[in-house]
Coordinates of C-alpha atoms and ligand atoms in Angstrom, one line a residue:
M899 CA 0.5 0.0 0.1
K900 CA 0.9 3.3 -0.5
I901 CA 1.0 5.7 2.6
L902 CA 1.3 9.6 2.6
A903 CA 2.5 10.7 6.0
I904 CA 2.3 13.8 7.5
E905 CA 4.5 15.2 10.4
T906 CA 4.6 18.5 12.3
S907 CA 4.7 17.5 16.2
C908 CA 7.6 20.3 16.7
D909 CA 9.2 22.1 14.5
D910 CA 9.9 20.4 11.1
T911 CA 6.8 20.2 8.7
A912 CA 7.5 16.9 7.3
I913 CA 6.1 14.8 4.7
S914 CA 6.6 11.3 2.6
I915 CA 5.0 9.2 0.6
V916 CA 5.9 5.2 1.3
D917 CA 5.2 2.5 -0.2
A918 CA 4.5 -0.3 2.3
K919 CA 4.4 -4.3 1.7
G920 CA 5.3 -8.0 3.9
G921 CA 3.2 -7.3 6.6
L922 CA 4.2 -8.1 10.1
T923 CA 6.1 -11.4 8.8
K924 CA 8.0 -9.3 6.3
P925 CA 7.6 -5.8 6.3
V926 CA 9.9 -3.5 3.3
F927 CA 9.4 0.4 2.8
K928 CA 10.5 2.1 -0.1
V929 CA 10.6 6.0 0.2
L930 CA 9.3 7.3 -2.8
A931 CA 9.3 10.9 -1.5
H932 CA 10.6 12.4 1.5
N933 CA 10.9 16.0 2.3
I934 CA 11.5 17.8 5.2
S935 CA 10.6 21.9 5.9
S936 CA 13.0 23.3 8.6
Q937 CA 12.3 25.9 11.0
I938 CA 15.5 26.3 12.9
E939 CA 16.1 30.2 11.6
I940 CA 12.5 31.0 12.9
H941 CA 13.0 29.4 16.1
Q942 CA 16.8 30.5 16.6
K943 CA 16.6 33.8 17.6
W944 CA 14.1 32.6 20.4
G945 CA 16.5 30.0 21.5
G946 CA 13.9 27.3 21.0
V947 CA 10.3 26.6 19.5
V948 CA 8.3 28.8 19.6
P949 CA 4.5 26.4 19.6
N950 CA 2.4 29.3 17.5
L951 CA 5.5 30.4 15.5
A952 CA 5.4 26.4 14.7
K953 CA 1.8 26.3 14.1
R954 CA 2.1 29.0 11.5
E955 CA 4.7 28.0 10.0
H956 CA 3.2 24.1 9.3
G957 CA 0.0 26.2 7.9
I958 CA 2.5 27.8 4.6
N959 CA 4.7 24.2 4.3
L960 CA 2.3 21.6 4.1
I961 CA 0.9 21.6 0.6
P962 CA 4.3 23.0 -1.7
L963 CA 5.6 20.1 0.7
L964 CA 2.8 17.8 -0.6
L965 CA 2.4 18.5 -4.2
K966 CA 6.4 17.9 -4.4
S967 CA 6.3 14.8 -2.8
I968 CA 3.0 13.7 -4.8
E969 CA 5.2 15.1 -7.9
E970 CA 8.6 13.3 -7.0
S971 CA 6.8 9.8 -6.3
S972 CA 4.5 10.0 -9.2
G973 CA 8.6 10.2 -11.3
N974 CA 9.7 7.5 -9.2
S975 CA 7.4 4.5 -8.8
K976 CA 4.3 5.6 -11.8
L977 CA 2.2 6.4 -9.0
V978 CA -1.5 6.9 -11.0
I979 CA -3.1 9.9 -10.6
H980 CA -6.6 8.4 -11.4
N981 CA -9.3 11.4 -12.0
S982 CA -10.7 12.7 -9.2
K983 CA -14.1 12.4 -7.5
I984 CA -15.0 15.7 -7.1
K985 CA -14.7 16.4 -11.1
S986 CA -17.2 13.6 -11.3
K987 CA -19.7 14.6 -8.0
K988 CA -22.8 17.2 -9.1
I989 CA -21.7 21.1 -8.2
K990 CA -23.8 20.5 -5.7
S991 CA -21.7 17.8 -3.6
Q992 CA -18.9 20.0 -4.6
E993 CA -20.3 22.7 -2.6
K994 CA -20.8 20.5 0.4
L995 CA -17.6 19.4 0.4
K996 CA -16.1 22.6 0.3
L997 CA -17.9 23.2 3.7
K998 CA -16.9 20.7 5.1
I999 CA -13.1 21.1 4.4
E1000 CA -13.7 24.8 5.5
K1001 CA -15.4 23.4 9.0
I1002 CA -12.4 21.1 9.7
L1003 CA -9.7 23.5 8.4
E1004 CA -11.3 26.7 10.4
R1005 CA -8.2 26.8 12.9
E1006 CA -5.9 26.9 10.7
K1007 CA -6.2 30.4 8.7
E1008 CA -3.0 29.8 6.2
L1009 CA -3.3 26.4 5.5
K1010 CA -7.8 27.1 4.3
E1011 CA -6.2 29.3 2.2
L1012 CA -4.2 27.6 0.2
F1013 CA -6.0 23.9 0.5
L1014 CA -8.8 25.8 -1.1
T1015 CA -7.0 27.2 -4.4
Q1016 CA -5.0 24.5 -4.5
L1017 CA -6.3 21.3 -3.7
L1018 CA -9.5 21.2 -4.2
D1019 CA -9.6 20.6 -7.7
M1020 CA -6.5 19.0 -8.2
P1021 CA -6.6 15.3 -9.5
A1022 CA -6.5 12.6 -6.5
P1023 CA -3.0 11.0 -5.8
K1024 CA -3.2 6.8 -5.5
I1025 CA -2.9 7.0 -2.3
D1026 CA -4.5 4.1 -0.1
A1027 CA -3.9 5.8 3.2
I1028 CA -2.5 8.8 5.3
A1029 CA -0.9 8.8 8.4
V1030 CA -0.5 11.2 10.6
T1031 CA 1.4 12.3 13.9
K1032 CA -0.8 12.2 16.8
G1033 CA 1.5 13.1 19.6
P1034 CA 3.8 13.3 21.8
G1035 CA 4.7 16.5 20.6
L1036 CA 3.6 20.3 21.0
E1037 CA -0.5 20.2 21.1
P1038 CA -1.0 23.3 18.4
A1039 CA 1.7 22.0 16.2
L1040 CA 0.2 18.7 16.4
W1041 CA -3.4 19.8 15.3
V1042 CA -2.3 21.4 11.5
G1043 CA -1.2 18.0 10.4
I1044 CA -3.5 16.6 11.9
N1045 CA -6.3 19.1 10.4
F1046 CA -4.6 18.5 6.8
A1047 CA -4.8 14.6 7.5
K1048 CA -8.4 15.4 7.6
A1049 CA -9.3 17.4 5.2
L1050 CA -7.4 15.3 2.7
S1051 CA -9.4 12.5 3.9
V1052 CA -12.7 14.1 3.2
L1053 CA -11.1 15.0 -0.1
W1054 CA -9.7 11.8 -1.1
N1055 CA -12.3 9.4 0.7
I1056 CA -9.3 7.4 2.3
P1057 CA -8.6 6.1 5.5
V1058 CA -6.3 8.5 8.2
I1059 CA -4.0 6.3 10.5
P1060 CA -3.1 8.4 13.4
T1061 CA 0.4 7.6 14.6
N1062 CA 3.2 8.1 17.9
H1063 CA 5.7 10.3 17.1
L1064 CA 8.3 7.8 19.7
A1065 CA 6.8 5.0 17.3
G1066 CA 8.5 6.6 14.5
H1067 CA 11.3 7.0 16.1
L1068 CA 11.9 3.0 17.3
Y1069 CA 10.9 2.0 13.5
A1070 CA 12.6 4.0 11.1
N1071 CA 15.2 2.1 11.2
L1072 CA 13.5 -0.3 9.2
L1073 CA 13.6 2.2 6.6
T1074 CA 17.4 0.5 5.9
T1075 CA 17.4 -2.1 3.5
G1076 CA 18.3 -5.4 4.7
N1077 CA 17.4 -4.0 8.6
K1078 CA 14.9 -6.9 10.6
L1079 CA 13.8 -7.0 13.8
N1080 CA 13.7 -10.0 16.4
F1081 CA 12.1 -10.2 19.8
P1082 CA 12.8 -9.4 22.3
T1083 CA 14.2 -6.0 21.1
L1084 CA 15.5 -3.5 23.5
A1085 CA 14.7 0.4 22.3
L1086 CA 16.8 3.7 23.5
I1087 CA 14.8 6.8 22.2
V1088 CA 16.8 10.0 22.6
S1089 CA 15.3 13.1 21.4
G1090 CA 14.3 16.3 22.3
G1091 CA 11.5 15.4 24.3
H1092 CA 12.8 11.9 25.1
T1093 CA 15.1 9.7 26.8
E1094 CA 13.1 6.3 27.0
L1095 CA 14.7 2.4 27.2
I1096 CA 11.3 0.6 26.1
L1097 CA 11.4 -3.1 25.7
V1098 CA 10.1 -4.5 22.7
K1099 CA 8.3 -8.1 23.2
D1100 CA 6.6 -7.8 19.9
W1101 CA 5.4 -5.5 17.3
L1102 CA 3.6 -3.3 19.3
K1103 CA 4.0 -4.7 22.5
Y1104 CA 6.1 -2.2 24.7
K1105 CA 6.8 -1.7 28.0
T1106 CA 8.8 1.2 29.5
I1107 CA 11.5 0.2 31.8
G1108 CA 13.6 3.6 32.2
Q1109 CA 13.4 7.0 31.4
T1110 CA 14.1 10.7 32.0
R1111 CA 13.3 11.9 35.2
D1112 CA 13.7 16.0 34.3
D1113 CA 15.3 17.3 30.4
A1114 CA 15.2 15.0 27.9
V1115 CA 18.5 14.1 26.7
G1116 CA 18.8 16.1 23.1
E1117 CA 17.0 18.9 25.9
A1118 CA 20.3 18.6 27.8
F1119 CA 22.2 19.2 24.6
D1120 CA 20.2 22.3 23.1
K1121 CA 20.5 24.1 26.6
V1122 CA 23.7 23.7 27.4
A1123 CA 24.4 25.0 23.9
R1124 CA 22.4 28.4 25.1
I1125 CA 25.2 28.1 27.9
L1126 CA 28.1 27.9 25.5
G1127 CA 26.6 30.4 23.6
L1128 CA 25.8 28.6 20.4
P1129 CA 22.7 28.8 18.5
Y1130 CA 19.5 26.6 18.5
P1131 CA 19.2 23.4 18.0
G1132 CA 22.0 22.5 20.3
G1133 CA 22.6 18.7 19.1
P1134 CA 24.9 19.0 15.7
E1135 CA 26.6 22.8 17.1
I1136 CA 27.9 20.6 20.2
S1137 CA 29.0 17.6 18.1
K1138 CA 30.9 19.9 15.9
L1139 CA 32.6 21.9 19.0
A1140 CA 33.4 18.5 20.7
L1141 CA 35.3 17.6 17.1
N1142 CA 37.5 21.0 17.3
F1143 CA 38.7 20.3 20.9
V1144 CA 40.2 17.1 19.2
R1145 CA 41.6 19.1 16.4
H1146 CA 43.3 21.9 19.3
S1147 CA 44.5 19.6 22.1
V1148 CA 47.2 18.6 19.5
T1149 CA 48.8 21.6 19.6
N1150 CA 47.8 23.1 22.8
K1151 CA 48.3 22.0 26.4
V1152 CA 46.3 25.0 28.4
E1153 CA 45.0 23.3 31.5
M1154 CA 41.3 22.0 31.2
P1155 CA 38.8 21.7 33.7
A1156 CA 37.6 18.6 36.2
K1157 CA 35.2 16.8 34.1
L1158 CA 31.6 17.0 34.3
P1159 CA 29.3 14.4 36.4
R1160 CA 27.5 11.2 35.5
P1161 CA 24.3 11.1 36.7
M1162 CA 22.7 7.9 37.8
I1163 CA 25.6 6.1 35.6
N1164 CA 25.5 4.2 38.9
S1165 CA 21.9 3.6 39.7
A1166 CA 20.5 0.2 39.9
D1167 CA 17.3 1.1 37.6
F1168 CA 17.4 2.6 34.3
D1169 CA 16.2 5.7 35.0
F1170 CA 18.3 9.0 33.8
S1171 CA 18.5 12.8 34.7
F1172 CA 20.0 15.2 32.6
S1173 CA 19.0 18.2 34.4
G1174 CA 21.8 17.9 37.1
L1175 CA 24.1 18.3 34.4
K1176 CA 23.2 20.9 32.6
T1177 CA 23.3 22.8 36.0
A1178 CA 26.8 21.5 36.4
V1179 CA 27.7 23.0 32.7
L1180 CA 26.3 26.5 34.0
Y1181 CA 28.2 26.7 37.8
L1182 CA 31.2 26.0 35.3
V1183 CA 31.4 28.0 32.8
Q1184 CA 30.2 31.1 35.3
K1185 CA 33.4 30.0 37.6
L1186 CA 35.5 29.7 34.3
K1187 CA 34.4 33.6 33.0
T1188 CA 35.3 35.2 36.5
T1189 CA 38.6 33.9 36.0
D1190 CA 38.9 35.1 32.8
N1191 CA 39.1 31.3 31.4
F1192 CA 36.3 31.1 29.4
N1193 CA 38.0 30.4 26.1
E1194 CA 37.9 28.5 22.2
E1195 CA 39.3 26.0 24.1
T1196 CA 37.6 25.4 27.1
K1197 CA 34.3 25.9 25.5
A1198 CA 35.5 22.9 22.9
F1199 CA 36.6 20.7 25.8
I1200 CA 33.4 21.3 27.9
A1201 CA 31.3 20.7 24.7
K1202 CA 32.7 17.2 24.1
D1203 CA 33.1 16.0 27.7
F1204 CA 29.5 17.2 27.9
Q1205 CA 29.2 14.7 24.8
Q1206 CA 30.5 12.2 26.4
A1207 CA 28.7 12.2 30.2
C1208 CA 26.0 11.9 28.1
I1209 CA 27.1 9.0 25.6
D1210 CA 28.4 7.5 29.1
V1211 CA 25.5 7.7 31.2
L1212 CA 23.5 6.1 28.0
L1213 CA 25.8 3.4 26.8
A1214 CA 26.0 1.8 30.6
K1215 CA 22.1 1.8 30.9
T1216 CA 21.7 0.2 28.0
T1217 CA 24.2 -2.4 28.4
R1218 CA 22.7 -2.8 32.1
A1219 CA 19.3 -3.5 30.8
I1220 CA 21.0 -5.8 28.0
E1221 CA 21.9 -7.9 30.4
K1222 CA 19.1 -8.3 32.2
Y1223 CA 16.7 -8.6 29.4
Q1224 CA 19.1 -10.1 26.3
P1225 CA 17.5 -8.8 23.8
K1226 CA 17.8 -9.4 20.0
N1227 CA 18.7 -6.9 18.6
L1228 CA 19.4 -3.0 19.6
I1229 CA 17.3 -0.1 18.1
I1230 CA 18.8 3.1 19.3
G1231 CA 16.1 6.3 17.5
G1232 CA 15.5 9.7 18.2
G1233 CA 17.5 13.1 16.9
V1234 CA 20.1 12.7 19.0
V1235 CA 21.2 9.1 17.0
A1236 CA 22.3 11.9 13.8
N1237 CA 25.3 12.6 16.8
L1238 CA 28.1 10.9 15.1
E1239 CA 30.1 9.9 18.0
L1240 CA 27.3 8.4 19.6
R1241 CA 26.3 6.2 16.6
R1242 CA 30.7 5.1 16.7
Q1243 CA 30.7 4.3 20.3
F1244 CA 27.0 2.0 19.8
T1245 CA 28.5 0.4 17.3
E1246 CA 31.7 -0.5 18.8
K1247 CA 30.2 -1.8 22.0
I1248 CA 27.4 -3.6 20.8
A1249 CA 29.6 -5.4 18.9
T1250 CA 31.2 -6.8 21.9
Y1251 CA 28.1 -8.6 22.3
Q1252 CA 27.5 -12.3 19.9
K1253 CA 24.4 -12.6 20.1
I1254 CA 22.8 -8.7 19.3
K1255 CA 22.5 -6.9 16.4
L1256 CA 22.2 -3.3 16.7
L1257 CA 19.6 -1.5 14.4
I1258 CA 20.2 2.6 13.7
P1259 CA 18.2 4.6 11.4
D1260 CA 20.0 6.2 8.2
Q1261 CA 21.0 10.0 9.6
K1262 CA 18.4 11.7 7.9
F1263 CA 15.7 8.8 9.4
S1264 CA 16.9 9.6 12.7
T1265 CA 15.8 13.4 13.3
D1266 CA 12.0 14.4 12.8
N1267 CA 11.0 12.9 9.6
A1268 CA 7.9 11.5 7.8
S1269 CA 8.8 8.1 6.8
M1270 CA 9.3 6.7 9.7
I1271 CA 5.3 8.0 10.6
A1272 CA 4.4 5.7 7.3
V1273 CA 6.8 2.6 8.8
A1274 CA 5.0 2.7 12.7
S1275 CA 2.0 3.4 10.8
Y1276 CA 1.9 0.3 8.5
L1277 CA 2.8 -2.1 11.4
Q1278 CA 0.3 -0.6 13.6
I1279 CA -3.1 -1.4 11.1
Q1280 CA -1.8 -4.9 10.6
N1281 CA -5.0 -6.8 11.2
K1282 CA -7.2 -3.7 11.7
T1283 CA -10.0 -2.7 9.8
L1284 CA -9.0 0.9 8.6
K1285 CA -12.1 3.4 8.9
N1286 CA -12.7 7.2 7.8
T1287 CA -12.7 9.3 10.7
T1288 CA -12.3 12.8 11.7
A1289 CA -12.3 12.1 15.0
I1290 CA -8.6 12.3 15.6
K1291 CA -7.4 14.1 18.4
A1292 CA -3.5 15.5 19.3
S1293 CA -2.3 14.4 22.4
G1294 CA 1.2 16.0 23.9
H1295 CA 1.1 13.2 25.8
F1296 CA 0.2 10.0 23.7
P1297 CA 1.9 7.2 25.3
L1298 CA 3.5 4.3 23.4
K1299 CA 1.3 1.2 24.1
Ligands
KG4_1246 O1 13.9 13.7 17.0 P1 13.9 15.0 17.4 O2 14.1 15.7 15.6 O3 12.9 15.3 17.6 C1 12.2 15.4 18.9 O4 11.3 14.5 18.5 O5 12.4 15.8 19.8 O6 15.1 15.4 17.9 C2 15.8 16.8 18.7 C3 16.8 16.9 19.0 C4 17.2 18.1 19.3 O7 17.2 18.1 20.9 C5 19.2 18.2 18.7 O8 19.5 19.1 19.4 C6 18.9 16.8 18.9 O9 17.5 16.0 18.8 N1 19.9 16.4 18.2 C7 21.5 16.2 18.4 C8 22.1 16.0 17.6 N2 21.6 16.3 16.0 C9 20.3 16.4 16.8 N3 21.8 16.1 19.6 C10 23.0 15.1 19.1 N4 24.2 15.2 18.4 C11 23.9 15.9 17.3 N5 24.2 15.5 16.0
ZN1247 ZN1 11.6 13.4 17.1

């Protein structure tokens, strides 16, 4: 089946078209279109994501991304465009349809305008279902995607699948050819909003065994970047700076501050805490500034040690969980998995376990995207009958279950 997926949970507007087959026995996915419009520049001056700005931008970006995705996927796989049902209908029913869509999009000013002018008369693409992120995420942002999905569902008369964003991160690795899941699987999801260790006993059977007690690890990267005077989002900036330290340290011998703490690294549970680590960076930077020792070198040292502190704690807890649950696969997913040093160290460590295969999504499927939403939605609907419904609600804290 061909799935059109929509993701608007945070500050990336994303649309993908994915061909999915094989059911739960042998799921295989082919990405026909993968498009993302980043809002980084808009949120950067505020130091983080502003929900209402994100909502407005999604409203502006969704339709151009949809049109681009349809065009790309037609080229890739001869996605047949059949005659729109609307065209054959009488003017009267067309008016009714328009009113219904106007009602669905009544709170999405930018999107409504574009929808009515650009999509109403367009031939319907051959899509079997629409997957949309229901949560977790920022509710005003989620609503735009959901209302867009509902309006398209009414226009093209196809079902909508409300999908969990975390399930998307968890299954994103299946977009890489040859990756196969064996259960039980352990999953570490690390993003801007989540840090979770999840035991996956079978398809869609989850048990959260550990999570952050305060900040998510990606959030800590973003906050520490801000303390160091780096722009949002902090993850890529910190990893770049950490690489710099390696280069400098070869030539310079400036005395470096003491190492940062590794919070909860020895606690017997699988929980995490990153807020204290961020505060430790804050105090250290304040101290360095008062003694005039805050410079490019100490800054790069902090970036590197902070990054390593996160990796150390994540690896320690994950390997402890591996020893307890003996999974066949370890999945790592979420935006923080775009971090090359984290990928390298996990790969190296997991290679020492002979019975476990590590599954990591490609970098482009690690941070927020819609292809992963298509994958999660496909797995979720197996053995279920799809219904056309417009009764979907955004859920900021949508649990994975
Ligand atoms: O999964 P994602 O795109 O959005 C959420 O669902 O939150 O993750 C975004 C998070 C941000 O906090 C960002 O700083 C972090 O992922 N991130 C990174 C890197 N690239 C993105 N963290 C560390 N290293 C990176 N290279
Ligand atoms: Zn995410």
